Coordinates of C-alpha atoms in Angstrom, one line a residue:
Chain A
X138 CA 111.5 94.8 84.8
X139 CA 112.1 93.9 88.1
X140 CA 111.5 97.8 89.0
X141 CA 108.4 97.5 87.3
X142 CA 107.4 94.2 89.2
X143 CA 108.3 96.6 92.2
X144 CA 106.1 99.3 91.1
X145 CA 103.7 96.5 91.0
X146 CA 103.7 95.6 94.2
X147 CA 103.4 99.3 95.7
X148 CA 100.1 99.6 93.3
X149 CA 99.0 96.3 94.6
X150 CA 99.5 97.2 98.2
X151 CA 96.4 99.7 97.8
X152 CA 94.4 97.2 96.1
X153 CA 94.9 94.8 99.5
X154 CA 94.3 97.2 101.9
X155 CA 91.2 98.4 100.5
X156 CA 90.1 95.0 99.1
X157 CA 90.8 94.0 102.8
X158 CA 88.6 96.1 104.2
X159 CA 85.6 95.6 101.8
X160 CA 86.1 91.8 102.6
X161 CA 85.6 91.8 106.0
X162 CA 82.5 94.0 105.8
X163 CA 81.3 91.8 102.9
X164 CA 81.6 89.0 105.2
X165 CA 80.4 89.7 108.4
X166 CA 77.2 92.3 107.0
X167 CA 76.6 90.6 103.8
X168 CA 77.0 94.9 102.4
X169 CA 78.5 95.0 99.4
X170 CA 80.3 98.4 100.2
X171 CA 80.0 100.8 97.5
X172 CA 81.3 104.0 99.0
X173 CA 84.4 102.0 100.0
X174 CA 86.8 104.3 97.5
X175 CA 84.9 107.7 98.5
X176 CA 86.7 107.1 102.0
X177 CA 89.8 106.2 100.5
X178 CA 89.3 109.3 98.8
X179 CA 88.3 111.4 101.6
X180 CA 91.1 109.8 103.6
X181 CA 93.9 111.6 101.4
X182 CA 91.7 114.8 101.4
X183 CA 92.1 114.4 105.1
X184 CA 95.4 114.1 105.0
X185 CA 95.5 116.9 102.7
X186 CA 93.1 119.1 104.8
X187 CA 95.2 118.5 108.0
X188 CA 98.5 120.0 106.2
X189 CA 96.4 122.7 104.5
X190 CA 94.4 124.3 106.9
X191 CA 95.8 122.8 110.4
X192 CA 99.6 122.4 110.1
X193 CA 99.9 118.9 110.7
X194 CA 102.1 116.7 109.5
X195 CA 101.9 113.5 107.5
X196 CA 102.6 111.3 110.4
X197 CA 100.0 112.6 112.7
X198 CA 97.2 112.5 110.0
X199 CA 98.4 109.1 109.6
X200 CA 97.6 108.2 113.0
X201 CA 94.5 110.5 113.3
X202 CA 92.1 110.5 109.7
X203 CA 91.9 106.7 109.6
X204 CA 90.1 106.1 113.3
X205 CA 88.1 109.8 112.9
X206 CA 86.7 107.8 109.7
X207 CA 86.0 104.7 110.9
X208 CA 84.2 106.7 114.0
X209 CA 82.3 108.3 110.8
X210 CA 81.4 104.7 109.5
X211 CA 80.5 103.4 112.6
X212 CA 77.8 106.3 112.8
X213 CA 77.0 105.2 109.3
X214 CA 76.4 101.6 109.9
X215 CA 74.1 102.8 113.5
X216 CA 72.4 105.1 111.4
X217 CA 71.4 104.1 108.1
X218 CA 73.1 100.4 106.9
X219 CA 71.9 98.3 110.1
X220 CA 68.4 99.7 109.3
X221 CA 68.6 98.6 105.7
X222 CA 70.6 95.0 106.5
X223 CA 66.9 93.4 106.9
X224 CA 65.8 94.8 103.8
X225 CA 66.5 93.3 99.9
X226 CA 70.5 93.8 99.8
X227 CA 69.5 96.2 96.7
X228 CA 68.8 98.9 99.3
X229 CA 72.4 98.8 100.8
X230 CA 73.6 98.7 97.2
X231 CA 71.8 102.1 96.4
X232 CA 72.7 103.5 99.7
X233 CA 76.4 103.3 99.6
X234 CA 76.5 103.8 95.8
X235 CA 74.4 107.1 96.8
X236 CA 76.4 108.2 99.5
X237 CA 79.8 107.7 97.1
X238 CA 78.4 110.5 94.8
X239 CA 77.4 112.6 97.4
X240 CA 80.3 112.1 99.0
X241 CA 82.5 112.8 96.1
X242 CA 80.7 115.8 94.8
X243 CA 80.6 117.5 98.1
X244 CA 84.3 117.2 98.0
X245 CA 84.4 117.9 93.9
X246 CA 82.1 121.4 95.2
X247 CA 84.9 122.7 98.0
X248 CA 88.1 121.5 95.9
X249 CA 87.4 120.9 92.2
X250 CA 88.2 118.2 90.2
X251 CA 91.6 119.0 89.7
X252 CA 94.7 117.2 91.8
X253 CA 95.2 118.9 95.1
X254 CA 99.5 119.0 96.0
X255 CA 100.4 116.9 99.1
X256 CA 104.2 116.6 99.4
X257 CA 106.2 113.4 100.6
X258 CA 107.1 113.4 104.4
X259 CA 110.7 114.8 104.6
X260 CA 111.5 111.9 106.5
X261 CA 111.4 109.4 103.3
X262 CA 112.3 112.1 100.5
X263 CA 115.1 110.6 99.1
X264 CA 115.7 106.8 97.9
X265 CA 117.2 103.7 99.0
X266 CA 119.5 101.4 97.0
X267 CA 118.2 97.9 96.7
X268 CA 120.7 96.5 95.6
X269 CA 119.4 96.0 92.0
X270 CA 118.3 99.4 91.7
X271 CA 117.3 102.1 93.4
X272 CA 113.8 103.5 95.0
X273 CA 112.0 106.2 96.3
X274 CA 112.2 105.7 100.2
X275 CA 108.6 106.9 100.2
X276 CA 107.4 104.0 97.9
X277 CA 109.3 101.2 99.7
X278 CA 107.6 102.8 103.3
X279 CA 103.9 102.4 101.9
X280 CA 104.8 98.8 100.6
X281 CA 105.9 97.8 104.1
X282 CA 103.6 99.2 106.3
X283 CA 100.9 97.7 104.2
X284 CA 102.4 94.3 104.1
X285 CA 102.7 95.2 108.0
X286 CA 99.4 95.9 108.4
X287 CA 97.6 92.7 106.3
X288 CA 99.8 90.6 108.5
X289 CA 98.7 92.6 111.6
X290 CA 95.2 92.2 110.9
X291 CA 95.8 88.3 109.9
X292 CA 97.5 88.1 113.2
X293 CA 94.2 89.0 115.2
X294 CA 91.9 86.9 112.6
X295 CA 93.5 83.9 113.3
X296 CA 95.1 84.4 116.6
X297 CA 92.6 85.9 119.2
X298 CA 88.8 85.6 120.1
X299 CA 87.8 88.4 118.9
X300 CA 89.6 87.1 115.4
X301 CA 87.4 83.9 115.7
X302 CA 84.3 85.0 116.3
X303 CA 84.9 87.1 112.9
X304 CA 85.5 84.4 111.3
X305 CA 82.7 82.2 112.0
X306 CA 80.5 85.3 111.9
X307 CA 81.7 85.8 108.4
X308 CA 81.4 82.0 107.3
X309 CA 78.2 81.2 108.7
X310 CA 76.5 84.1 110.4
X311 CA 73.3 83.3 111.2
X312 CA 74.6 79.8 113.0
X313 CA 76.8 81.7 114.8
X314 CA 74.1 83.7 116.6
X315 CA 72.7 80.2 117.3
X316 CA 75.5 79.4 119.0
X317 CA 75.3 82.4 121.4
X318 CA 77.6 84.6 120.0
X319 CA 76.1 88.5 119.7
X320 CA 77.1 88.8 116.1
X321 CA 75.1 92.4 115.6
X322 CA 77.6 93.7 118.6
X323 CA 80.6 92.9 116.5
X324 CA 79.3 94.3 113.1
X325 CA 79.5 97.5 114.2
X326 CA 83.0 97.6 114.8
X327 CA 83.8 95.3 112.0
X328 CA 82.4 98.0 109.6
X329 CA 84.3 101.0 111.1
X330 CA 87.8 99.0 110.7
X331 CA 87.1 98.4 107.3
X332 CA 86.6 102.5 106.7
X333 CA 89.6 102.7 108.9
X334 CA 91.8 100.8 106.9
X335 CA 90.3 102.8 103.4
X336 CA 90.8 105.8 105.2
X337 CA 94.6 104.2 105.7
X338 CA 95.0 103.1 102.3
X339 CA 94.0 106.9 101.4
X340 CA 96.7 109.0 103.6
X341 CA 99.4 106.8 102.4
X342 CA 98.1 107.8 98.6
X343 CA 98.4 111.3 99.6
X344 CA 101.7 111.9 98.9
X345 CA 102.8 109.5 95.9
X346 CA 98.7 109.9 94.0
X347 CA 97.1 112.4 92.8
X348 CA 94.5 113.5 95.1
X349 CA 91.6 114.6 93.7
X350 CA 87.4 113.6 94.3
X351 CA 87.5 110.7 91.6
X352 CA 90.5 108.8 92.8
X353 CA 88.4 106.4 94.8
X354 CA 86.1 105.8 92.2
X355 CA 88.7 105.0 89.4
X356 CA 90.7 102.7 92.2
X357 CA 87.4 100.8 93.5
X358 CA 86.1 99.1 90.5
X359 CA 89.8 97.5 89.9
X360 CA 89.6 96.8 93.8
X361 CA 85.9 94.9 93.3
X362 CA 88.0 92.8 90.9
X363 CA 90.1 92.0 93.3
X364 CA 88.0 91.0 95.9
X365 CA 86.2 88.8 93.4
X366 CA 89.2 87.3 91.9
X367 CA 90.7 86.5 95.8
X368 CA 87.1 84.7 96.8
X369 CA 84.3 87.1 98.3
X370 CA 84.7 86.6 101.9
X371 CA 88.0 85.6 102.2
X372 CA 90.6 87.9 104.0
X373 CA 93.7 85.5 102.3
X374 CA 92.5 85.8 99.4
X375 CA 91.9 89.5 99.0
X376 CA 95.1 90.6 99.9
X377 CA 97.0 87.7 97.7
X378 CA 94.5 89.1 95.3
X379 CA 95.4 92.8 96.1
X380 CA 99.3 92.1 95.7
X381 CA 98.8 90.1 92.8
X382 CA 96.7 92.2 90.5
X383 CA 99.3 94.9 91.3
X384 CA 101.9 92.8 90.0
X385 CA 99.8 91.6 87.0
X386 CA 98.6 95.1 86.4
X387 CA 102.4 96.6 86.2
X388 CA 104.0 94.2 84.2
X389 CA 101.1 93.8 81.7
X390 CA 101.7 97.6 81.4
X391 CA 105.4 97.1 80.3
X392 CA 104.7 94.1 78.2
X393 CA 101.1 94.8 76.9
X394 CA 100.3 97.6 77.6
X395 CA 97.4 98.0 74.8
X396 CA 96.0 95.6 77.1
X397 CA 96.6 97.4 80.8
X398 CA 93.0 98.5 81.3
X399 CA 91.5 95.5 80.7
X400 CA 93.8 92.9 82.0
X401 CA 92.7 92.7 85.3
X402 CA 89.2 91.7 84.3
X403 CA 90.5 89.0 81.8
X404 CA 92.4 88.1 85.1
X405 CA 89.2 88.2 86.7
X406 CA 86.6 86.2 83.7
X407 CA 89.8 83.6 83.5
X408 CA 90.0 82.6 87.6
X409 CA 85.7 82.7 87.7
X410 CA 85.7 80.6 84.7
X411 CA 88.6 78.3 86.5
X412 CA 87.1 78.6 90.3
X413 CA 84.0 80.0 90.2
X414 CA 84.2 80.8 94.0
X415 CA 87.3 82.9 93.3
X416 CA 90.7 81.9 94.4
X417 CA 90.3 81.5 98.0
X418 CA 86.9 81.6 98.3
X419 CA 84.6 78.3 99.1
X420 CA 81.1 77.8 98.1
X421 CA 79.8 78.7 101.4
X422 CA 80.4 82.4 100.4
X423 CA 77.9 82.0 98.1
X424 CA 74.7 81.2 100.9
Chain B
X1442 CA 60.8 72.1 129.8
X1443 CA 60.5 73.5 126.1
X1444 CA 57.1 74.2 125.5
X1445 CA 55.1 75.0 121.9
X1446 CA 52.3 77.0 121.6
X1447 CA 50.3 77.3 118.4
X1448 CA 53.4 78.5 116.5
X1449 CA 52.8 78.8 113.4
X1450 CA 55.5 80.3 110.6
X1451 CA 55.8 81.8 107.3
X1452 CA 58.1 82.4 104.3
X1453 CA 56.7 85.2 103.0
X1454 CA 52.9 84.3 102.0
X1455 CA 53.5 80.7 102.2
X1456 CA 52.8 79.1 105.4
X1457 CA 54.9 76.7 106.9
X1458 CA 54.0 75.6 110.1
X1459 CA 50.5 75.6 111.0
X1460 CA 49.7 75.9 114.9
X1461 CA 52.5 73.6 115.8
X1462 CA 51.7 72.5 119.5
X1463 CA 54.2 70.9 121.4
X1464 CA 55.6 70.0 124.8
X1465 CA 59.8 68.1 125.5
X1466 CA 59.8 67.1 129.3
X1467 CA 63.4 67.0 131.0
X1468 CA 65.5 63.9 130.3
X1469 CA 63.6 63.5 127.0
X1470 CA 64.7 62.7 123.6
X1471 CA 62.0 63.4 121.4
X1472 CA 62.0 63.7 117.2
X1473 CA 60.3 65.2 114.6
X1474 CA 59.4 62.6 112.1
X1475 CA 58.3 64.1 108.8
X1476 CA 58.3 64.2 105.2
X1477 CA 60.8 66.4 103.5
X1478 CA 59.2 70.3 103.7
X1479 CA 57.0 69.2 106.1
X1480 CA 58.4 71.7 108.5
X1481 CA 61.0 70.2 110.8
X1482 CA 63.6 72.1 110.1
X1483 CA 61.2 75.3 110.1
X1484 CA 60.5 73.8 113.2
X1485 CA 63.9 73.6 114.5
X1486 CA 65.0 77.5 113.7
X1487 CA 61.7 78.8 115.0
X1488 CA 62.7 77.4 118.3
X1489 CA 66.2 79.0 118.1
X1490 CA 65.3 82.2 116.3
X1491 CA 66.5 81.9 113.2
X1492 CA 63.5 82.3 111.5
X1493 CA 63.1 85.7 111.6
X1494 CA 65.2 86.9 108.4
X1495 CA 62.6 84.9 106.3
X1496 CA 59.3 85.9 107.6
X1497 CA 56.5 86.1 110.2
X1498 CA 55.7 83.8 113.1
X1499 CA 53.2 84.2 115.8
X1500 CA 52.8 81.8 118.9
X1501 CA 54.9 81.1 121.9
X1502 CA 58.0 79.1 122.7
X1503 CA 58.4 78.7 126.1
X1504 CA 61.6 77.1 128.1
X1505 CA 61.3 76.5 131.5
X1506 CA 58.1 78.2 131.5
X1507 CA 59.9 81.7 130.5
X1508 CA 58.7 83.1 127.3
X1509 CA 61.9 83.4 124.9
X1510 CA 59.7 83.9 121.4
X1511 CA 61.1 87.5 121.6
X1512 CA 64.2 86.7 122.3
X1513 CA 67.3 87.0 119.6
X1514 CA 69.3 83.2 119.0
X1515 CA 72.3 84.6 121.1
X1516 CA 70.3 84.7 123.7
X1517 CA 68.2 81.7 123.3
X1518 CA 71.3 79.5 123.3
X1519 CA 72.3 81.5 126.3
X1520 CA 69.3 80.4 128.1
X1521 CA 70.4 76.7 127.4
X1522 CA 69.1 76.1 123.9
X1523 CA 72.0 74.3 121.9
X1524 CA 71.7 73.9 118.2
X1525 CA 72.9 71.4 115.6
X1526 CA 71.8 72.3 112.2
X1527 CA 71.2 70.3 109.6
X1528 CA 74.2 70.4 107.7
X1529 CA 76.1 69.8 111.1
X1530 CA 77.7 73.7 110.7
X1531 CA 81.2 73.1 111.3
X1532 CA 83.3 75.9 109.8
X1533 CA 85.9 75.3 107.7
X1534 CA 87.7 79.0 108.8
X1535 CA 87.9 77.5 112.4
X1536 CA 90.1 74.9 113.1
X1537 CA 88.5 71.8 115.1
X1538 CA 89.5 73.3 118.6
X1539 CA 88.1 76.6 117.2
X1540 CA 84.8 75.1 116.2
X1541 CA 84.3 73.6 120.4
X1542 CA 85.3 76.9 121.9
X1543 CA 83.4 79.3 119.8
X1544 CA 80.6 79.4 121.6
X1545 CA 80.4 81.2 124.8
X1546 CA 79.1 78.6 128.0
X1547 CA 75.9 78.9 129.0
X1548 CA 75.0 80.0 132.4
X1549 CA 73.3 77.7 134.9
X1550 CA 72.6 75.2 132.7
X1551 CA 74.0 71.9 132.7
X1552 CA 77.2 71.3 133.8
X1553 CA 79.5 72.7 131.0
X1554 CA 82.3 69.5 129.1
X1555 CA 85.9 71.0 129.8
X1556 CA 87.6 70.5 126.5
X1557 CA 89.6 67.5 128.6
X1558 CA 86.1 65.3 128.7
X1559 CA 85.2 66.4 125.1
X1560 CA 89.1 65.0 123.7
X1561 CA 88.4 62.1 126.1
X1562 CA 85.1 61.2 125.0
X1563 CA 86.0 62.0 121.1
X1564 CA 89.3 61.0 120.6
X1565 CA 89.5 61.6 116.9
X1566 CA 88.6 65.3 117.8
X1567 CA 92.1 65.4 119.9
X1568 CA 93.6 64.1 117.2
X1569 CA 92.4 66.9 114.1
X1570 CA 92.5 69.8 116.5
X1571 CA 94.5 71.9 114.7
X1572 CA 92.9 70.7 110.8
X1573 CA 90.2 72.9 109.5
X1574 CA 86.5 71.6 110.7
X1575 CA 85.5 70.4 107.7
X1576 CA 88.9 68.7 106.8
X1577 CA 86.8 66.0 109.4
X1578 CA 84.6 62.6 107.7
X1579 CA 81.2 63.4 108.4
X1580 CA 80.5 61.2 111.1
X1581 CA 83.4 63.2 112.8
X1582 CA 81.8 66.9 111.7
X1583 CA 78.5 65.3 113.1
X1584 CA 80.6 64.7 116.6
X1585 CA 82.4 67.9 116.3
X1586 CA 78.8 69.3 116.2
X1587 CA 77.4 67.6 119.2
X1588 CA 80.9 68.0 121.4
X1589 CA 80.8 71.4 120.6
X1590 CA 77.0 72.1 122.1
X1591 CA 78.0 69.8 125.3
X1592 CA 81.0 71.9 126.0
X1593 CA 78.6 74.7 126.4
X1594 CA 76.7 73.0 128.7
X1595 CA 73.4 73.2 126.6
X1596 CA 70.1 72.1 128.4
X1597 CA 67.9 71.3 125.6
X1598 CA 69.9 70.3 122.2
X1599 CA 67.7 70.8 118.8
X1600 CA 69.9 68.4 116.3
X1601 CA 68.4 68.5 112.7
X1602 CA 68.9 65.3 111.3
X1603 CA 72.2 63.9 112.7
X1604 CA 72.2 60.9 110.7
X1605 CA 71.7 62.0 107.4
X1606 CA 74.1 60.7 104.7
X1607 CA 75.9 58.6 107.0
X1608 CA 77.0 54.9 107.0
X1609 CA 74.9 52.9 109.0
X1610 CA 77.8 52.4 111.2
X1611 CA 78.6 55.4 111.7
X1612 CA 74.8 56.1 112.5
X1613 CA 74.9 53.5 115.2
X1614 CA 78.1 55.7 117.0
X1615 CA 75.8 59.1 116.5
X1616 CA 72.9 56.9 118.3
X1617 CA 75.9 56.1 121.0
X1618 CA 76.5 59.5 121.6
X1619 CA 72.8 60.9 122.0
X1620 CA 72.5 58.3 124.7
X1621 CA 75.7 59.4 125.9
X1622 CA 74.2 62.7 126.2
X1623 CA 71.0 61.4 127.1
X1624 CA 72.4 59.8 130.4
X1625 CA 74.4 63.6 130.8
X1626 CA 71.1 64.9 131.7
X1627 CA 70.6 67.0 128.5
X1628 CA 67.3 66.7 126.6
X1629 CA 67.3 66.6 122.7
X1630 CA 64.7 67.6 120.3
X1631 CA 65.7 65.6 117.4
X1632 CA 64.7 66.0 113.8
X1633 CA 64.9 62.8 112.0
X1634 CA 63.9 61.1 108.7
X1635 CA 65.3 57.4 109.9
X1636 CA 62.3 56.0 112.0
X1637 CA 63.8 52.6 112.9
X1638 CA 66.9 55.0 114.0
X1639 CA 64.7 57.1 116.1
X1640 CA 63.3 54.6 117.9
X1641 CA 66.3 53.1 119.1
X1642 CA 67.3 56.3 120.8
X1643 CA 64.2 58.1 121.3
X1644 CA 61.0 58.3 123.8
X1645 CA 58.9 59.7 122.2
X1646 CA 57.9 61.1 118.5
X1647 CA 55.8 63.7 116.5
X1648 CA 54.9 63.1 113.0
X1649 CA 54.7 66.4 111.6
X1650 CA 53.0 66.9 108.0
X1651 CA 52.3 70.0 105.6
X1652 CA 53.2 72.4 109.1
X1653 CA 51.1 70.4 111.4
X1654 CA 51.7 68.0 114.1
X1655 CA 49.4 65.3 113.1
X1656 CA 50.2 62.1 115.3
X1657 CA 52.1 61.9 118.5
X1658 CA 53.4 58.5 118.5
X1659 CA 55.6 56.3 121.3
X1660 CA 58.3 54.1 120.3
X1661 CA 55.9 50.4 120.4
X1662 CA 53.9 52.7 117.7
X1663 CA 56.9 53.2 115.9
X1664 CA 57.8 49.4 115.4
X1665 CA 54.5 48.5 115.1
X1666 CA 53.7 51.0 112.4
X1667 CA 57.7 50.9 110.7
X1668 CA 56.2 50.3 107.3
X1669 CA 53.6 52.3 107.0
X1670 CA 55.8 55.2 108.3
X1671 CA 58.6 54.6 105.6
X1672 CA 56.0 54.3 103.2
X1673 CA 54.8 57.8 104.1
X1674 CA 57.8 59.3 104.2
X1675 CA 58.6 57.9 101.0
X1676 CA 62.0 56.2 101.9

């Protein structure tokens, strides 16, 4: 069980990084990101493309597909979601939902649907002993670097300017123009760190999920759940959220497991039902 | 200093201010006296930009005779426009020190509070620094509100009803501190529903109705006309 808890965790880790992500751009650009799992997808065929036709390692597409997609969703929000922002949200909804199928079928076109190999960096190969039982190395490194990162990015949330200005841009955007803060300088950025982090979430799949055009697409709507269940707009939340569903998700699986697909949305109609505004989330969300 | 001319507003097709002309001198405090959806508010985020996500507006706000109707909110309050909204807009994300230093000081305006003056002036502010803003009373948040434009050394403040939902004696403090800010050398447009209030700190008033400015009244009008006012406003 507790293996299964651990398991748990690892799933949930994706679930925070990405639910992360989609938080942040939910908050500061009111965008409900759709094509948020196409780049975790096209984050592991990066990683998988780097191996296959340049050489390189697992490392160095970990350090170079997540910024050369946020750099791609930065040129997305310039060209096409800033225009659209003004507009009915409903346009943004089509446009990223859109640009997930294309995205996803121009992938499906080069690679087919079927799982591409990536192997596990050498490095983390074997397994560690932890005391109660033992675990794949690999597994264990994902679970910490995530955990790493969500406090990394909590870190510059709460402890910096830049952090602050997210915040209240997130809370209450339009008052924080009217307080003289540039708020349209800061989406931009915003936005590509939320693709960044996807992009993230998506190497570190690589090597221990199948990777294959429809991964993001079967991890999003579970990640949506998440976001919901941790309060839209609030960074806490989502990942407590993230690590959370994980856990539920995994030991649901080994306890009831007619009920794994589904449990995470009972999850979900039980805290709405209980807090309406989601775990974390306050009513201000909702304006 | 700010001047209005023939602004008029919409939401969508419906019109909200009609032609709204309207001059603050320096060293003013003036208010917006109104019935509720007459267009103060409107009013108020027309002047600092905000409007624009909702609809049209044509006309021309002018401060210090520099035309900044095309001008986004973040720079508006850069050019010495400081805004209190009408649910006082503290976040709750940002603790109480967060909520004074968020916004950026304005340059050459008036002389910018150091957060020393601000604690000194607000003690209970020292004193919740580190809570979240809205874990303040509301006569606190309401302070918070007003420290928080001072600090950037605001010129003209637009405060949308300060007083609202407030104990009386707690109104009298917010009526200390618009003097306060008053005798600072800041100007206020004020919107407020309270006409006995407003003419205790105010000079001067407009009595907007259905998006017009229909009387411009001074305070001996106010007193003299108290009833009739409430009566129209429906208090």
């Amino acid at each position: 069980m507790l293996q299964q808890a651990f398991n748990g965790l690892v799933g949930g880790a994706f679930y925070a990084l990405l639910a992360l992500g989609l938080s942040v751009i939910f908050g500061m650009l009111g965008v409900v990101n759709l094509a948020h799992g196409a780049f975790y997808m096209l984050g592991a065929f990066g990683a998988f493309i780097a191996l296959d036709a340049f050489g390189l390692n697992f490392w160095i597409a970990l350090l170079l597909v997540p910024p050369l997609l946020g750099v791609a969703g930065i040129v997305l929000e310039r060209l096409f979601i800033r225009r659209l922002t003004p507009l009915d949200p409903l346009y943004n909804f089509l446009f990223t939902f859109g640009l997930a199928l294309i995205l996803q079928d121009l992938v499906k076109r080069e690679y087919g649907v079927s799982s591409q190999p990536y192997p596990r960096p050498q490095e983390l190969d074997g397994t560690v002993d932890l005391g109660l039982f033992t675990y794949p190395a690999y597994q264990v490194f994902v679970l910490a670097v995530s955990v790493l990162m969500c406090v990394a990015v909590w870190l510059v949330l709460t402890r910096t300017r830049v952090g602050m200005i997210v915040r209240a841009a997130t809370e209450r955007p339009e008052l924080t123009r009217g307080l003289g803060i540039d708020v349209g300088r800061w989406v931009t950025p915003v936005f590509g760190f939320g693709i960044a982090l996807a992009a993230f979430a998506g190497v570190l799949a690589a090597p221990m999920r199948a990777v294959n055009p429809l991964m993001g697409a079967d991890l999003i709507i579970t990640v949506f759940a998440v976001v919901v269940i941790g309060g839209l707009g609030s960074v806490f939340g989502s990942v407590a959220a993230g690590f959370a569903v994980g856990l539920v998700s995994a030991l649901g699986n080994l306890y009831v497991p007619a009920l794994s697909q589904i449990l995470v949305f009972i999850l979900m109609a039980v805290v709405l039902l209980w807090r309406p505004a989601g775990l974390f989330g306050r009513e201000e969300a909702f304006r | 200093m700010l001047r209005v001319d023939r602004l008029s507003a919409w939401y969508g097709e419906a019109q909200a201010l009609r032609e709204v002309s309207m001059r603050v001198d320096e060293g003013e405090i003036v208010t917006l006296v109104g019935r509720n959806g007459a267009g103060k508010t409107t009013l108020l985020r027309c002047l600092m930009g905000l409007h624009g996500t909702y609809g049209r507006t044509t006309g021309t706000v002018s401060l210090f005779d520099e035309d900044i109707s095309g001008l986004a909110p973040h720079r508006r309050a850069r050019h010495g426009l400081g805004f209190v909204p009408d649910d006082r807009g503290v976040y709750a994300t940002l603790s109480v020190e967060e909520n004074l230093l968020l916004p950026p000081v304005t340059k050459g305006g008036q002389e910018p509070w150091p957060l020393k003056r601000v604690y000194e002036t607000f003690p209970p502010l020292r004193e919740r620094r580190r809570f979240p803003g809205t874990k303040l009373s509301g006569g606190e948040q309401q302070m918070l509100a007003l420290a928080r434009v001072l600090r950037t050394g605001a010129r003209l403040l637009l405060c949308d009803e300060p007083t609202e939902g407030l104990s009386p004696l707690i109104v009298q403090q917010i009526g200390e501190i618009l003097r306060e800010v008053k005798a600072a050398g800041v100007t206020v447009l004020l919107v407020e529903q309270n006409v006995h209030f407003a003419a205790t700190v105010a000079d001067r008033h407009y009595l907007l109705a259905e998006g017009r400015i229909v009387e411009s009244l001074d305070n001996d009008q106010v007193r003299e006309r108290e009833h009739e006012l409430l009566e129209y406003l429906g208090i």
